[in-house]
Coordinates of C-alpha atoms (C1' of nucleotides) in Angstrom, one line a residue:
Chain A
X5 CA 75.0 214.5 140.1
X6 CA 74.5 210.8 139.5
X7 CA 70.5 209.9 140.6
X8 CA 72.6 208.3 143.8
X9 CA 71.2 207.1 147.8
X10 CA 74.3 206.4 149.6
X11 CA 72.9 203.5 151.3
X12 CA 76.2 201.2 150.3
X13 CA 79.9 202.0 151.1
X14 CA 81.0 200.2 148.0
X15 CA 82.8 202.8 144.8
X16 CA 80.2 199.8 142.0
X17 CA 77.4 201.2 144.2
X18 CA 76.7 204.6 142.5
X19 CA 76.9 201.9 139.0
X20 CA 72.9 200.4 138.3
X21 CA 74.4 198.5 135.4
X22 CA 76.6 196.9 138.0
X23 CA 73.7 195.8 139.9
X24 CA 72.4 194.7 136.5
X25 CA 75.3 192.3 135.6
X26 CA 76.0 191.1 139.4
X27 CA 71.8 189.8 139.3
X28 CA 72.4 188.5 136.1
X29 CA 75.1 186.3 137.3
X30 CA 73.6 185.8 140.9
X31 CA 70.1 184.3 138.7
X32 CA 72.6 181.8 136.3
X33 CA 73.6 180.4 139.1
X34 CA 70.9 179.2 140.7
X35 CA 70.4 177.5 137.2
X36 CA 73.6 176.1 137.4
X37 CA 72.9 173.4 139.4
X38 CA 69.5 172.7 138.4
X39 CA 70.9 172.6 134.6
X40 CA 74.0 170.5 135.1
X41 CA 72.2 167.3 136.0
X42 CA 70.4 168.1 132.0
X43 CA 74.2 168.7 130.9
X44 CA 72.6 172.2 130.0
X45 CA 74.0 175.5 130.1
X46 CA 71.6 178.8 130.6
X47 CA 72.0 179.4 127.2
X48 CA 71.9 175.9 125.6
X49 CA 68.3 175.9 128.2
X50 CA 67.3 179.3 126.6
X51 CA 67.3 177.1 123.1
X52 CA 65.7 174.4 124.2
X53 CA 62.9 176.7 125.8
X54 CA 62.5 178.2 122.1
X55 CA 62.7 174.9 120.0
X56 CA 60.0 173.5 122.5
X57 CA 57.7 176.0 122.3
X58 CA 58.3 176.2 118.5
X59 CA 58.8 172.7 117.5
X60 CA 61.1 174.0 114.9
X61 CA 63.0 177.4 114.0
X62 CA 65.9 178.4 112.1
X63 CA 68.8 179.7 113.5
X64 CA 67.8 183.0 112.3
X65 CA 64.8 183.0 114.3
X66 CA 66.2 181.6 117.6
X67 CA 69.3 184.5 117.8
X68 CA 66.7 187.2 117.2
X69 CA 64.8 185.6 120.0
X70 CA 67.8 185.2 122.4
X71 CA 69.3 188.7 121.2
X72 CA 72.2 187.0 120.2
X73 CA 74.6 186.6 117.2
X74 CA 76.0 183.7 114.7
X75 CA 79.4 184.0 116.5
X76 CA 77.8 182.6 119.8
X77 CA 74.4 181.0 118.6
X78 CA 76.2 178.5 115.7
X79 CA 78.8 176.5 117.7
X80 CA 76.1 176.7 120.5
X81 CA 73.7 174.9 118.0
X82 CA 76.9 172.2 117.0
X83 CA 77.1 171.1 120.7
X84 CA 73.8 170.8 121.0
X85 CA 73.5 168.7 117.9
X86 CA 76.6 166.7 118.6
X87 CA 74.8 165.6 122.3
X88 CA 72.0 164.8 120.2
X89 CA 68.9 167.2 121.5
X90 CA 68.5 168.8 117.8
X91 CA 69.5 168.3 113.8
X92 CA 70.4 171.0 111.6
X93 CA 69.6 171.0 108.0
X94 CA 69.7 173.5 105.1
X95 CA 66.0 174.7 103.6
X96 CA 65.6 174.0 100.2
X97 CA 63.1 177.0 99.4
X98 CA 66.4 179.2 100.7
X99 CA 69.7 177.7 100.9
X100 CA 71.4 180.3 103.3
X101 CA 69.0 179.2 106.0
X102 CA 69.3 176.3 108.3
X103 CA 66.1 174.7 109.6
X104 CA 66.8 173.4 113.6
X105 CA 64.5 170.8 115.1
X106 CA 64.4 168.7 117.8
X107 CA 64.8 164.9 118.1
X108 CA 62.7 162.9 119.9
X109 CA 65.8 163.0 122.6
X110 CA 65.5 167.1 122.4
X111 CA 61.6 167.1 123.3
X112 CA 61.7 164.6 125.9
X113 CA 64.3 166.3 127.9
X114 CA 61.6 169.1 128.8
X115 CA 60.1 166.7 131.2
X116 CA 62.7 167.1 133.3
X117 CA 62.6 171.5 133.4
X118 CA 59.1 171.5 134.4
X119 CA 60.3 172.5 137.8
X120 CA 63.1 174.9 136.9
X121 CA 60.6 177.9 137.0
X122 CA 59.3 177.8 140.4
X123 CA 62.9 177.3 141.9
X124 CA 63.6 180.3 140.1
X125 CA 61.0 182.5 141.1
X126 CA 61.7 181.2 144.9
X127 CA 65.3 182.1 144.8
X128 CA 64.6 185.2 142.8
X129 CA 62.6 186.5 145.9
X130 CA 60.3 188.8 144.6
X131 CA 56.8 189.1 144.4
X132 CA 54.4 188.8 141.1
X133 CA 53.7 192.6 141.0
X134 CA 57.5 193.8 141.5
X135 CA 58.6 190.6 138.8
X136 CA 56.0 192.8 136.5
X137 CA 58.0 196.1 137.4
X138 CA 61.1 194.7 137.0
X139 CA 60.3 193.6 133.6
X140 CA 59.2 196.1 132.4
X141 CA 62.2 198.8 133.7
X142 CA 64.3 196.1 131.9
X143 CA 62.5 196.1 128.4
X144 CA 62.7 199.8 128.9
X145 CA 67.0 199.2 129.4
X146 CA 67.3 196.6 126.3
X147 CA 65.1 199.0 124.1
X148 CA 66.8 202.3 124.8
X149 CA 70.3 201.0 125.6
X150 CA 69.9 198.8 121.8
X151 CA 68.7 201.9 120.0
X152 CA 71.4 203.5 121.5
X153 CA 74.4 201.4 120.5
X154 CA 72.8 200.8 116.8
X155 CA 72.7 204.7 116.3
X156 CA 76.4 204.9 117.6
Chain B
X6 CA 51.0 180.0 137.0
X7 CA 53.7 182.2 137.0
X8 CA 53.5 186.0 137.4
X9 CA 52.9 186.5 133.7
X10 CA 50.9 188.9 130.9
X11 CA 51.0 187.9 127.9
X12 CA 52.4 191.3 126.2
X13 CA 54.8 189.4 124.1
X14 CA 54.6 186.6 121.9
X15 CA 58.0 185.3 122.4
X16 CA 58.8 181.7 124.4
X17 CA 61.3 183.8 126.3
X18 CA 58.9 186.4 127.2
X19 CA 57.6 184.6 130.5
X20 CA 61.3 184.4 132.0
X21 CA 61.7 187.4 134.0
X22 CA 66.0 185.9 134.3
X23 CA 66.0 185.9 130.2
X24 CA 65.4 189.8 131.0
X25 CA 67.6 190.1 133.0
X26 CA 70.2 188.5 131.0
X27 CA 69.3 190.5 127.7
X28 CA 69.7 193.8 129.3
X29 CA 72.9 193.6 131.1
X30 CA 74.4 192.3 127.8
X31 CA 72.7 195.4 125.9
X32 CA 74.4 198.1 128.7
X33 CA 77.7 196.1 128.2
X34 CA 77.3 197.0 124.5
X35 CA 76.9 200.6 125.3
X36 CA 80.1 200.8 127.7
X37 CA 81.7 198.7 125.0
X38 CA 82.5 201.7 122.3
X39 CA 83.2 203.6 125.2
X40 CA 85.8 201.7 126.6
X41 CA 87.5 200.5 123.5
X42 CA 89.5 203.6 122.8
X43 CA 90.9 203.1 126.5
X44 CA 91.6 199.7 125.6
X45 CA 89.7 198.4 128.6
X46 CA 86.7 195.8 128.6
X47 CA 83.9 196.1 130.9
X48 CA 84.9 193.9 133.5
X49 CA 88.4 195.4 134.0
X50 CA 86.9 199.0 134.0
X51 CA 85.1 198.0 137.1
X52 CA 88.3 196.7 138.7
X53 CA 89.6 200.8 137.8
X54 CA 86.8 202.1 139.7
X55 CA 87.3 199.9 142.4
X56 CA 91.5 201.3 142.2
X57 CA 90.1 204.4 141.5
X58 CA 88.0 204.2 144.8
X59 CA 90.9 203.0 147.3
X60 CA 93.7 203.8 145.4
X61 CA 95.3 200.2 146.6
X62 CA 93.2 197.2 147.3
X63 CA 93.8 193.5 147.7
X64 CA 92.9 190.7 144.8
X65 CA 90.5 189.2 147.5
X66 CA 88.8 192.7 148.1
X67 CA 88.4 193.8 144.6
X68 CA 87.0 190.2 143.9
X69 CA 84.2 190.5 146.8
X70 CA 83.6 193.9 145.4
X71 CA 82.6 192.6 141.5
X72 CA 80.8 189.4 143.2
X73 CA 83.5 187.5 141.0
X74 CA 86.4 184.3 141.8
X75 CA 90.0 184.1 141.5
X76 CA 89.6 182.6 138.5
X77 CA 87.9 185.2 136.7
X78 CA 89.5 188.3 138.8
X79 CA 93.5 186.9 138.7
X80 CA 93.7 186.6 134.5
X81 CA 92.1 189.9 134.0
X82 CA 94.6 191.8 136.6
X83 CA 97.8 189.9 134.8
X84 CA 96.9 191.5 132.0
X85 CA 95.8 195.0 133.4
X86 CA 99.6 194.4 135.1
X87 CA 100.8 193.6 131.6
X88 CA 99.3 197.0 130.2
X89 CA 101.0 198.7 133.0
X90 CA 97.8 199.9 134.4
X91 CA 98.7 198.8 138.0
X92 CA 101.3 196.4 139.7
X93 CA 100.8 193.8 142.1
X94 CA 103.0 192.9 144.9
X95 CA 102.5 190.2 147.7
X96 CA 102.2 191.8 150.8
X97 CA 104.7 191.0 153.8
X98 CA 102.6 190.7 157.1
X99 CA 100.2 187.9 155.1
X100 CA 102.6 186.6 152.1
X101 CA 99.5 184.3 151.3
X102 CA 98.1 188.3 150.0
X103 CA 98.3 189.8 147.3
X104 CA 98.4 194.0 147.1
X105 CA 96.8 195.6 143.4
X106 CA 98.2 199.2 143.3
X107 CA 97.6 201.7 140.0
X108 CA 100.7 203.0 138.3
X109 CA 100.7 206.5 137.7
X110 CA 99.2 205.6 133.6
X111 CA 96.2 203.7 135.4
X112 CA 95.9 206.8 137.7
X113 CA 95.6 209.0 134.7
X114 CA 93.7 207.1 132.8
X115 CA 89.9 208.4 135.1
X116 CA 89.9 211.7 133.5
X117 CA 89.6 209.9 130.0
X118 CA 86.7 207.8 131.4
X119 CA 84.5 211.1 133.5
X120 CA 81.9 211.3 130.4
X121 CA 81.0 207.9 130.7
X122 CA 78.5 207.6 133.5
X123 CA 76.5 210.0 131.9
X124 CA 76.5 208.8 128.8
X125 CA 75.4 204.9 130.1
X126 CA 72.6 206.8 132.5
X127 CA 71.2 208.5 129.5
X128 CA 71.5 205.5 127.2
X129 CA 69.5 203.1 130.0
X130 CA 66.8 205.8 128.9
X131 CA 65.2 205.3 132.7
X132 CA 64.3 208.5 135.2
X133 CA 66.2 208.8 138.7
X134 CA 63.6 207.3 140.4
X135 CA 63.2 204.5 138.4
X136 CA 66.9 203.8 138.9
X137 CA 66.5 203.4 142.6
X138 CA 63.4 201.1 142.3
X139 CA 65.9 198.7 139.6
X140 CA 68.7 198.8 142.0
X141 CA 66.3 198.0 145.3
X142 CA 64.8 194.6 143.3
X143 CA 67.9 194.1 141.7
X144 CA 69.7 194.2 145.5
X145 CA 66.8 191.9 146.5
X146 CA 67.3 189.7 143.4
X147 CA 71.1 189.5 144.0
X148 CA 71.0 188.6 147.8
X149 CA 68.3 185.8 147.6
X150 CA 69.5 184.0 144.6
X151 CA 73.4 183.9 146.0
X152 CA 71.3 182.8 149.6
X153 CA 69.5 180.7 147.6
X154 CA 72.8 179.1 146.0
X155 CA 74.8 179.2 149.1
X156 CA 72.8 176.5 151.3
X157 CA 72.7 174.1 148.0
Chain C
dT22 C1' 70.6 188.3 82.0
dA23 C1' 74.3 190.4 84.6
dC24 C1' 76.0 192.2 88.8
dG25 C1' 76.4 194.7 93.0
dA26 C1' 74.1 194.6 97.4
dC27 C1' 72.3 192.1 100.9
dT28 C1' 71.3 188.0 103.8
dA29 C1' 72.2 183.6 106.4
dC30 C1' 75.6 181.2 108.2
dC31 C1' 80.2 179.8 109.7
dT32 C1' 85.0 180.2 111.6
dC33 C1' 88.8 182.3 114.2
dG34 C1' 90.7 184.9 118.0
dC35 C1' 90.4 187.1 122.5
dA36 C1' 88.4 188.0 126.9
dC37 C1' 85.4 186.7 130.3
dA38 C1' 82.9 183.2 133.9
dC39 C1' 83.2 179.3 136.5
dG40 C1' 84.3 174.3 138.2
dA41 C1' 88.2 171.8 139.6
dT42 C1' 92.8 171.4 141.1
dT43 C1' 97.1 172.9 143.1
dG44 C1' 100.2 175.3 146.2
dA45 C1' 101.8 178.2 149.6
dA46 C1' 101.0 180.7 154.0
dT47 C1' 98.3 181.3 158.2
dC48 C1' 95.3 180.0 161.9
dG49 C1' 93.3 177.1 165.6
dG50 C1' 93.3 173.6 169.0
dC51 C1' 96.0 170.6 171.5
Chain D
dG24 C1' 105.6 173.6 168.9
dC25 C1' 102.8 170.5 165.9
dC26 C1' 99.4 169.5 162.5
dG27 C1' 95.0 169.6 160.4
dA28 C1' 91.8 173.1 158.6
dT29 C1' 91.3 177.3 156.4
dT30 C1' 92.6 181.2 153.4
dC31 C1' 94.7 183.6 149.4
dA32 C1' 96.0 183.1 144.9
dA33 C1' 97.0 181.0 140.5
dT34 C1' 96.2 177.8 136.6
dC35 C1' 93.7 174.6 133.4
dG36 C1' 89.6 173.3 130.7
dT37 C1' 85.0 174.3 128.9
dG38 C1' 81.5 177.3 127.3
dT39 C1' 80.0 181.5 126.2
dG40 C1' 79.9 186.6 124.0
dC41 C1' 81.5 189.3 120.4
dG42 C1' 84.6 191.7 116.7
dA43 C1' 86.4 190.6 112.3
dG44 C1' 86.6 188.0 108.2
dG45 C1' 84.9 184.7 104.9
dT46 C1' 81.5 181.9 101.8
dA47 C1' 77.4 180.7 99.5
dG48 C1' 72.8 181.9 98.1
dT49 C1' 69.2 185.4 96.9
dC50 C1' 67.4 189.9 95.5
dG51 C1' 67.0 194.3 93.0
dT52 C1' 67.6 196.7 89.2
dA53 C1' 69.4 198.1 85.0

DNA sequence: TACGACTACCTCGCACACGATTGAATCGGC
DNA sequence: GCCGATTCAATCGTGTGCGAGGTAGTCGTA
């Protein structure tokens, strides 16, 4: 009684969340490639996309923004610091937070991304109005499927 | 120039991928409870619907079927093996094959998982129709960018 | 002020993902 | 039949993603 077309042959075809996590993966990588020349990953890019637009975060801030958690963000943040793109230091006004910024390494290494969106939305394939749809379905997703699992 | 309203304040918000990364991890977190008491992660529950499906299967089919590699698909299998959820034997017309059957426990083990699509379809909190428009861009989405990262 | 609750961060262990490499079996062209 | 190319599968190393556990600093309140 699944909301179900049987346009595929496939048993993951009745699944949307497998179509969800075989896109996600399809999308990374087309990053792949256009990353590994940076000696980024999708994730260590996601960072750097925060800590340019903000200059400087903690490490609070940037795992709320990238829905993520300590466990994955903080040795994330090491490598990143041990290749030299950012410094971690502890706040004075709070000593449990960790102020991350970028060095002048970090910040000059977005010259070399300004192209990275429009081979993405190429090789995504879809149109500005359907990119506005799909967004919007997959807020919906994140939202409902969060509240769920925190209620749980 | 990107396809882009500025509904949300975040860096990540113009990224229509960082979408699509956040809310296939958020489903995976609602399967995640689900699946624990079967002791089975997300990505060897979908090789069980796959067995499920055709009942015996090669590694190279069920590995086209999740869009995965050897190297992801052959690790998770051993150990699906090693929690006598199925066997695997090489097969004697094509010894280069190898055949994945369930044991009678990994047969079993469906009617423990036949509350669970209903559960995930709910917690996606999206109507039927919408569910057909996500998997129709997704599909899209999926094709182009493994096109896209094919002839690279 | 004392102290329990909470917050920010880190580490460890396990299971993916995926590039790279290896090895064995099969296929194709001659 | 021979041999190079291809296919199927496994392993290793690196980097996530996340549950569980731990530490240090701050806050709320009596």
């Amino acid at each position: 009684m699944r909301p179900d077309t049987e346009d595929d042959i496939g048993p993951l075809s009745p699944m949307p969340c497998f179509d969800l996590y075989a896109a996600s993966r399809s999308v990374t990588a087309v990053y792949r490639p256009l990353l590994e020349p940076l000696g980024l990953t999708y994730p260590q890019y996601l960072v750097m996309v925060v800590l340019w637009q903000h200059e400087e975060s903690t490490v609070r801030e940037i795992l709320r923004e990238l829905q993520l958690d300590y466990n994955t963000v903080s040795p994330l943040l090491k490598r990143l610091e041990t290749r030299g793109l950012l410094v971690r230091r502890r706040r004075t006004d709070d000593e449990r937070s960790v102020t991350v910024a970028l060095t002048d390494e970090g910040r000059d290494l977005r010259e070399r991304t300004r192209h990275i969106p429009d081979v993405i939305g190429a090789a995504m394939g879809i149109d500005g109005p359907t990119v506005i749809k799909l967004r919007e379905i997959l807020r919906t997703i994140t939202a409902s499927a969060t509240a769920h699992a925190a209620k749980t």
